[in-house]
Amino acid sequence: MSDLPPVDELAPRVVERCEEAVHAFAFDTFWVGVRIRPRAERSADVVAAWKGELKRRVGGELVRRWSGLGRAPDHQRPQMLMVYDLERDRVRRTVRSAYVYGRYRKLARGLPQTRAPWRCTSCRGGGCGQCEGTGRQYPTSVEDLLGEPLRAAYGAASHQLHGMGREDIDVRCLGAGRPFVLELRRPRRRSVDLAAVAEAIVRHASGRVELPAGLRAVDDESLVARLKGWEADKRYRALCSVGEAVVEPGQLAALEASLSGADIEQRTPRRVARRRADKVRRRRVRRFRCEDLEGNHFAAVIEAQSGTYIKELISGDEGRTRPSVSELLGSPCVCASLDVLAISVRDDELLALPSDSAAASADAHR
Ligand SMILES: [Zn+2]
């Protein structure tokens, strides 16, 4: 004889618990689970049969109640998972994140990509005019400029920016912009007017951030990993400043010839050595072109493999990057300012389903 409550009596209460747990959330797909603490005297077969029957009864009733709301059961990737815990007599909900894809242009220097934890150097965190009362060294970030309006529109608990790589705080990102996915955790709403939100983001950012291709909802969390692992070539424009020396056009022509198509070796830069493992990486500079020479300044347009440290390619980082502009010119050169001009990846390449899940969905439709 089992000590488990009869499914007939329990099912209506579990249905009510589910309704209570999710009433504030919009979702299209759901699934029901049941959790009970294992006990020695309960046979696994009896428990499995009881759970199966309870899930079937509760799921069936929810389908009946919710089909008018356009909600359907989905075993694989439910937007709302409700797990009834028998001992606690409560439903624990797991809300799948919503994802929004776009590309951002960052037009301001001094703007970090993600929320920076550093305190304001003037007030040390208390809040002052310098930090707009926030107490932070960088009052905002690309992550918050994009994420806060989206978080509010989705009624989400929190947000996180997943970028395809990152630029330094002082580097701008121009051209078509950097691909990103904004993750919205525990969203209460799922149908959002993204054109209106994109407009509000750009207006509020007042020139710091733009969304050249708008925003689109993507129901695919695997895009985050795909974006993180993608190795796209990038094109940069770097303003180079060469100490006191006056640079001759002939030197720049030699520089272009030496660096275009060159493999360079970069030991982890000193400025990031505390955060990254110290190792030597080999990177390909595909194209190196100089323009706008004026005295000891010139601009370099550089196309390089993903992961190339551009500031160090110019400075040489005290011999840790070889060859470098400093080494080839024979006098110390620094990168005075840097812009990302292009990140070589198309939206449709990125957003295409990875081959395995494309095959799986083809199977499902067969
Ligand atoms: Zn301050």
XYZ file of C-alpha atoms and ligand atoms in Angstrom:
367
model
C 0.000 0.000 0.000
C 1.368 3.420 -0.933
C 1.440 6.464 1.353
C 1.069 8.747 -1.661
C -2.124 10.835 -1.792
C -4.699 9.732 -4.358
C -4.168 11.542 -7.663
C -7.914 12.254 -7.936
C -7.820 14.336 -4.762
C -4.461 15.993 -5.319
C -4.683 16.990 -9.000
C -7.202 19.869 -8.603
C -5.047 21.436 -5.881
C -1.890 21.179 -7.993
C -3.722 22.859 -10.872
C -4.602 25.764 -8.556
C -1.007 25.952 -7.299
C 0.192 26.168 -10.916
C -2.281 28.930 -11.733
C -1.163 30.912 -8.678
C 2.528 30.466 -9.467
C 2.345 31.746 -13.040
C -0.523 34.241 -13.086
C 1.791 37.247 -13.566
C 3.672 35.711 -16.511
C 3.021 35.589 -20.232
C 4.177 32.411 -21.986
C 3.238 30.270 -24.958
C 4.620 26.894 -23.916
C 4.701 25.067 -20.601
C 5.420 21.768 -18.929
C 4.555 20.237 -15.571
C 6.872 18.205 -13.373
C 6.457 16.555 -9.977
C 9.085 16.227 -7.297
C 8.895 13.981 -4.256
C 11.562 13.107 -1.747
C 12.798 9.555 -2.186
C 11.914 7.208 0.676
C 13.121 3.696 1.201
C 9.621 2.280 1.659
C 8.391 3.721 -1.664
C 8.981 1.471 -4.614
C 10.424 3.251 -7.632
C 7.820 1.735 -9.947
C 4.908 2.881 -7.809
C 6.343 6.399 -7.527
C 6.965 6.638 -11.268
C 3.432 5.506 -12.073
C 1.936 7.917 -9.530
C 3.987 10.847 -10.835
C 3.083 10.022 -14.419
C -0.612 9.924 -13.577
C -0.486 13.211 -11.626
C 1.404 14.991 -14.424
C -1.034 13.653 -17.000
C -4.051 14.833 -15.006
C -2.637 18.271 -14.161
C -1.205 18.805 -17.642
C -4.503 17.792 -19.241
C -6.494 20.212 -17.105
C -4.036 23.073 -17.815
C -4.214 22.409 -21.558
C -8.015 22.598 -21.298
C -7.921 25.857 -19.311
C -5.124 27.531 -21.232
C -5.657 26.589 -24.864
C -7.811 29.704 -25.224
C -4.751 31.730 -24.168
C -2.695 30.127 -26.928
C -0.586 28.086 -24.514
C 0.583 24.637 -25.533
C 2.550 21.947 -23.709
C 6.197 21.603 -24.756
C 8.357 18.914 -23.231
C 11.641 20.043 -24.856
C 11.972 23.774 -24.224
C 9.004 25.108 -22.269
C 8.991 28.831 -21.597
C 7.374 28.039 -18.248
C 8.272 24.939 -16.267
C 6.174 24.256 -13.168
C 7.415 21.623 -10.753
C 5.060 20.588 -7.979
C 6.869 19.691 -4.763
C 4.699 17.242 -2.835
C 6.335 17.672 0.589
C 6.140 21.464 0.456
C 2.820 21.553 -1.386
C 4.070 24.301 -3.644
C 4.951 24.897 -7.286
C 8.397 26.062 -8.219
C 8.472 27.862 -11.554
C 11.398 28.095 -13.957
C 10.949 30.817 -16.539
C 13.044 30.506 -19.667
C 14.931 33.684 -20.570
C 13.907 35.798 -23.539
C 16.631 36.800 -26.014
C 16.949 39.841 -28.234
C 19.496 40.096 -31.034
C 20.979 43.254 -32.492
C 24.184 45.103 -33.341
C 25.313 48.125 -31.422
C 27.419 51.039 -32.511
C 29.313 52.637 -29.641
C 30.050 56.246 -30.495
C 31.393 57.476 -27.154
C 34.751 56.856 -25.554
C 34.857 56.244 -21.806
C 31.881 53.889 -21.947
C 32.428 50.310 -20.738
C 30.678 47.458 -22.529
C 29.432 45.860 -19.330
C 28.558 47.251 -15.909
C 31.863 48.246 -14.349
C 32.186 47.750 -10.595
C 34.767 50.488 -9.962
C 33.859 53.254 -7.545
C 34.027 56.910 -8.497
C 37.563 58.179 -7.858
C 36.281 61.614 -6.731
C 33.776 60.569 -4.068
C 34.826 56.933 -3.528
C 31.278 55.718 -3.942
C 29.219 58.248 -1.999
C 27.891 60.004 -5.082
C 28.959 63.390 -6.466
C 28.568 65.623 -9.512
C 31.436 63.858 -11.266
C 29.626 60.512 -11.262
C 26.089 61.903 -11.660
C 25.363 60.753 -8.114
C 25.856 57.076 -8.937
C 29.083 56.614 -6.959
C 30.487 54.648 -9.889
C 33.519 55.497 -12.008
C 31.475 54.787 -15.130
C 27.854 55.689 -14.383
C 26.529 53.600 -17.240
C 27.544 50.996 -19.816
C 26.463 49.643 -23.173
C 24.908 46.780 -21.203
C 22.680 49.110 -19.213
C 21.890 51.544 -22.033
C 20.615 48.593 -24.090
C 19.392 46.400 -21.283
C 17.452 48.662 -18.933
C 14.759 49.689 -21.448
C 14.470 46.071 -22.621
C 14.291 44.769 -19.063
C 11.477 47.198 -18.314
C 9.591 46.339 -21.524
C 9.817 42.587 -20.834
C 9.111 42.996 -17.121
C 12.237 40.912 -16.543
C 14.035 40.410 -13.232
C 17.467 41.160 -14.699
C 19.379 41.416 -17.939
C 22.777 40.467 -19.296
C 24.627 41.515 -22.426
C 26.405 38.814 -24.421
C 28.600 40.524 -27.012
C 30.627 39.057 -29.846
C 33.861 40.093 -28.195
C 34.287 43.480 -26.607
C 36.022 46.787 -27.163
C 38.016 48.618 -24.502
C 36.344 51.441 -22.591
C 38.114 54.087 -24.707
C 37.458 52.394 -28.066
C 34.515 53.213 -30.321
C 32.685 50.625 -32.412
C 31.454 52.037 -35.726
C 30.278 50.638 -39.061
C 27.502 48.061 -38.869
C 28.187 47.578 -35.161
C 28.969 44.688 -32.858
C 26.575 41.715 -32.735
C 25.051 41.046 -29.330
C 22.356 39.079 -27.595
C 20.579 40.688 -24.679
C 19.295 38.057 -22.275
C 16.202 38.925 -20.240
C 15.836 36.739 -17.191
C 12.428 35.706 -15.850
C 10.419 37.911 -18.239
C 6.764 38.574 -17.404
C 5.973 39.682 -20.936
C 7.043 38.086 -24.203
C 5.450 40.102 -26.957
C 7.153 43.458 -26.992
C 7.169 46.223 -29.602
C 10.903 46.027 -30.285
C 10.883 48.845 -32.841
C 9.551 51.188 -30.160
C 12.067 49.947 -27.572
C 14.958 50.347 -30.040
C 13.867 53.916 -30.679
C 13.652 54.624 -26.937
C 17.118 53.128 -26.353
C 18.731 55.301 -29.006
C 16.900 58.427 -27.842
C 17.876 57.884 -24.214
C 21.500 57.050 -25.127
C 21.724 60.521 -26.754
C 24.475 59.719 -29.225
C 26.448 57.208 -27.170
C 24.886 54.059 -28.599
C 23.011 53.327 -31.836
C 21.193 50.272 -33.193
C 21.706 50.423 -36.971
C 19.660 47.273 -37.657
C 17.121 47.578 -34.842
C 16.303 44.667 -32.556
C 14.779 41.271 -33.112
C 13.534 38.570 -30.783
C 15.363 35.246 -31.106
C 13.979 32.164 -29.409
C 17.316 30.375 -29.354
C 19.631 30.363 -26.337
C 22.328 28.521 -28.325
C 22.944 31.815 -30.127
C 24.762 33.078 -27.021
C 27.436 30.363 -27.240
C 27.632 30.722 -31.027
C 28.206 34.451 -30.683
C 30.840 33.995 -27.963
C 32.760 31.399 -29.947
C 32.622 33.136 -33.326
C 35.992 34.302 -34.625
C 35.380 37.189 -36.980
C 38.110 39.258 -38.606
C 37.936 42.922 -37.672
C 38.915 46.178 -39.301
C 40.223 49.041 -37.188
C 41.348 52.607 -37.580
C 44.108 53.552 -35.164
C 45.595 57.010 -34.706
C 49.303 56.452 -34.212
C 51.644 58.887 -32.546
C 55.403 58.527 -32.914
C 57.314 60.252 -30.087
C 59.264 63.310 -31.236
C 60.323 61.925 -34.598
C 58.936 63.139 -37.911
C 57.789 60.201 -40.010
C 58.637 60.031 -43.727
C 56.125 58.637 -46.258
C 58.711 56.060 -47.306
C 58.774 54.645 -43.780
C 55.015 54.140 -43.868
C 55.213 52.361 -47.215
C 57.779 49.999 -45.717
C 55.551 49.517 -42.675
C 52.582 48.586 -44.882
C 54.698 46.087 -46.801
C 56.075 44.500 -43.623
C 52.805 44.142 -41.750
C 50.300 43.294 -44.508
C 49.883 39.524 -44.357
C 52.312 39.216 -41.440
C 52.005 36.716 -38.620
C 52.735 38.450 -35.357
C 53.438 36.957 -31.957
C 51.769 38.561 -28.995
C 52.576 37.711 -25.437
C 49.620 38.545 -23.153
C 49.726 42.356 -22.782
C 50.848 43.795 -19.470
C 47.568 45.727 -19.150
C 45.500 42.507 -19.080
C 48.116 40.169 -17.566
C 46.378 40.160 -14.186
C 43.175 38.789 -15.722
C 44.510 36.471 -18.438
C 46.974 33.618 -18.606
C 50.434 34.653 -19.714
C 51.059 33.031 -23.083
C 52.211 33.818 -26.590
C 49.600 33.879 -29.331
C 50.154 34.037 -33.042
C 47.807 36.265 -35.024
C 47.577 37.182 -38.706
C 47.493 40.836 -39.774
C 45.701 40.615 -43.092
C 46.112 44.183 -44.244
C 47.900 47.251 -42.884
C 47.422 50.579 -44.626
C 48.529 54.067 -43.536
C 46.874 57.402 -44.258
C 46.676 61.028 -43.115
C 50.351 61.407 -42.244
C 50.996 64.707 -40.505
C 54.314 65.267 -38.749
C 54.570 62.521 -36.163
C 50.947 61.348 -36.469
C 49.299 59.005 -38.926
C 46.266 56.760 -39.110
C 46.537 53.025 -39.676
C 43.654 51.019 -41.127
C 44.228 47.471 -39.967
C 42.449 44.255 -40.871
C 43.344 41.529 -38.432
C 42.370 38.117 -37.210
C 40.013 37.833 -34.257
C 41.833 38.275 -30.946
C 44.642 40.542 -32.179
C 45.690 43.138 -29.615
C 45.819 46.276 -31.772
C 47.228 48.734 -29.207
C 50.130 46.342 -28.630
C 50.619 45.756 -32.350
C 51.373 49.476 -32.486
C 53.338 49.996 -29.260
C 55.080 46.621 -29.160
C 54.303 46.444 -25.426
C 58.013 46.559 -24.535
C 58.892 43.764 -26.902
C 56.030 41.458 -25.945
C 54.427 41.894 -29.393
C 56.693 41.267 -32.376
C 56.935 42.653 -34.918
C 55.269 45.965 -34.030
C 54.975 49.450 -35.482
C 57.427 50.770 -32.869
C 59.963 48.106 -33.745
C 59.634 48.607 -37.507
C 59.812 52.418 -37.325
C 62.680 52.296 -34.877
C 61.058 54.739 -32.460
C 58.349 54.337 -29.841
C 54.835 54.630 -31.250
C 51.556 54.633 -29.326
C 47.920 54.194 -30.283
C 46.338 57.558 -29.439
C 42.799 56.451 -30.273
C 41.175 53.389 -31.741
C 37.937 52.661 -33.584
C 36.516 49.326 -34.674
C 35.324 49.935 -38.255
C 33.906 46.528 -39.116
C 33.305 43.084 -37.634
C 33.166 40.632 -40.517
C 30.066 38.580 -39.889
C 26.594 38.792 -41.400
C 23.450 38.550 -39.312
C 22.101 35.664 -41.400
C 25.293 33.617 -40.835
C 24.970 34.101 -37.099
C 21.247 33.569 -36.856
C 21.206 30.425 -39.017
C 20.383 27.396 -36.918
C 23.444 25.310 -36.088
C 23.511 22.201 -38.291
C 22.586 19.685 -35.558
C 19.437 21.464 -34.391
C 18.491 22.181 -38.022
C 18.703 18.429 -38.635
C 16.677 17.744 -35.495
C 13.899 20.093 -36.542
C 13.911 18.572 -40.045
C 13.429 15.172 -38.380
C 10.556 16.497 -36.315
C 8.718 17.629 -39.444
C 9.248 14.418 -41.386
Zn 31.428 60.488 -7.438
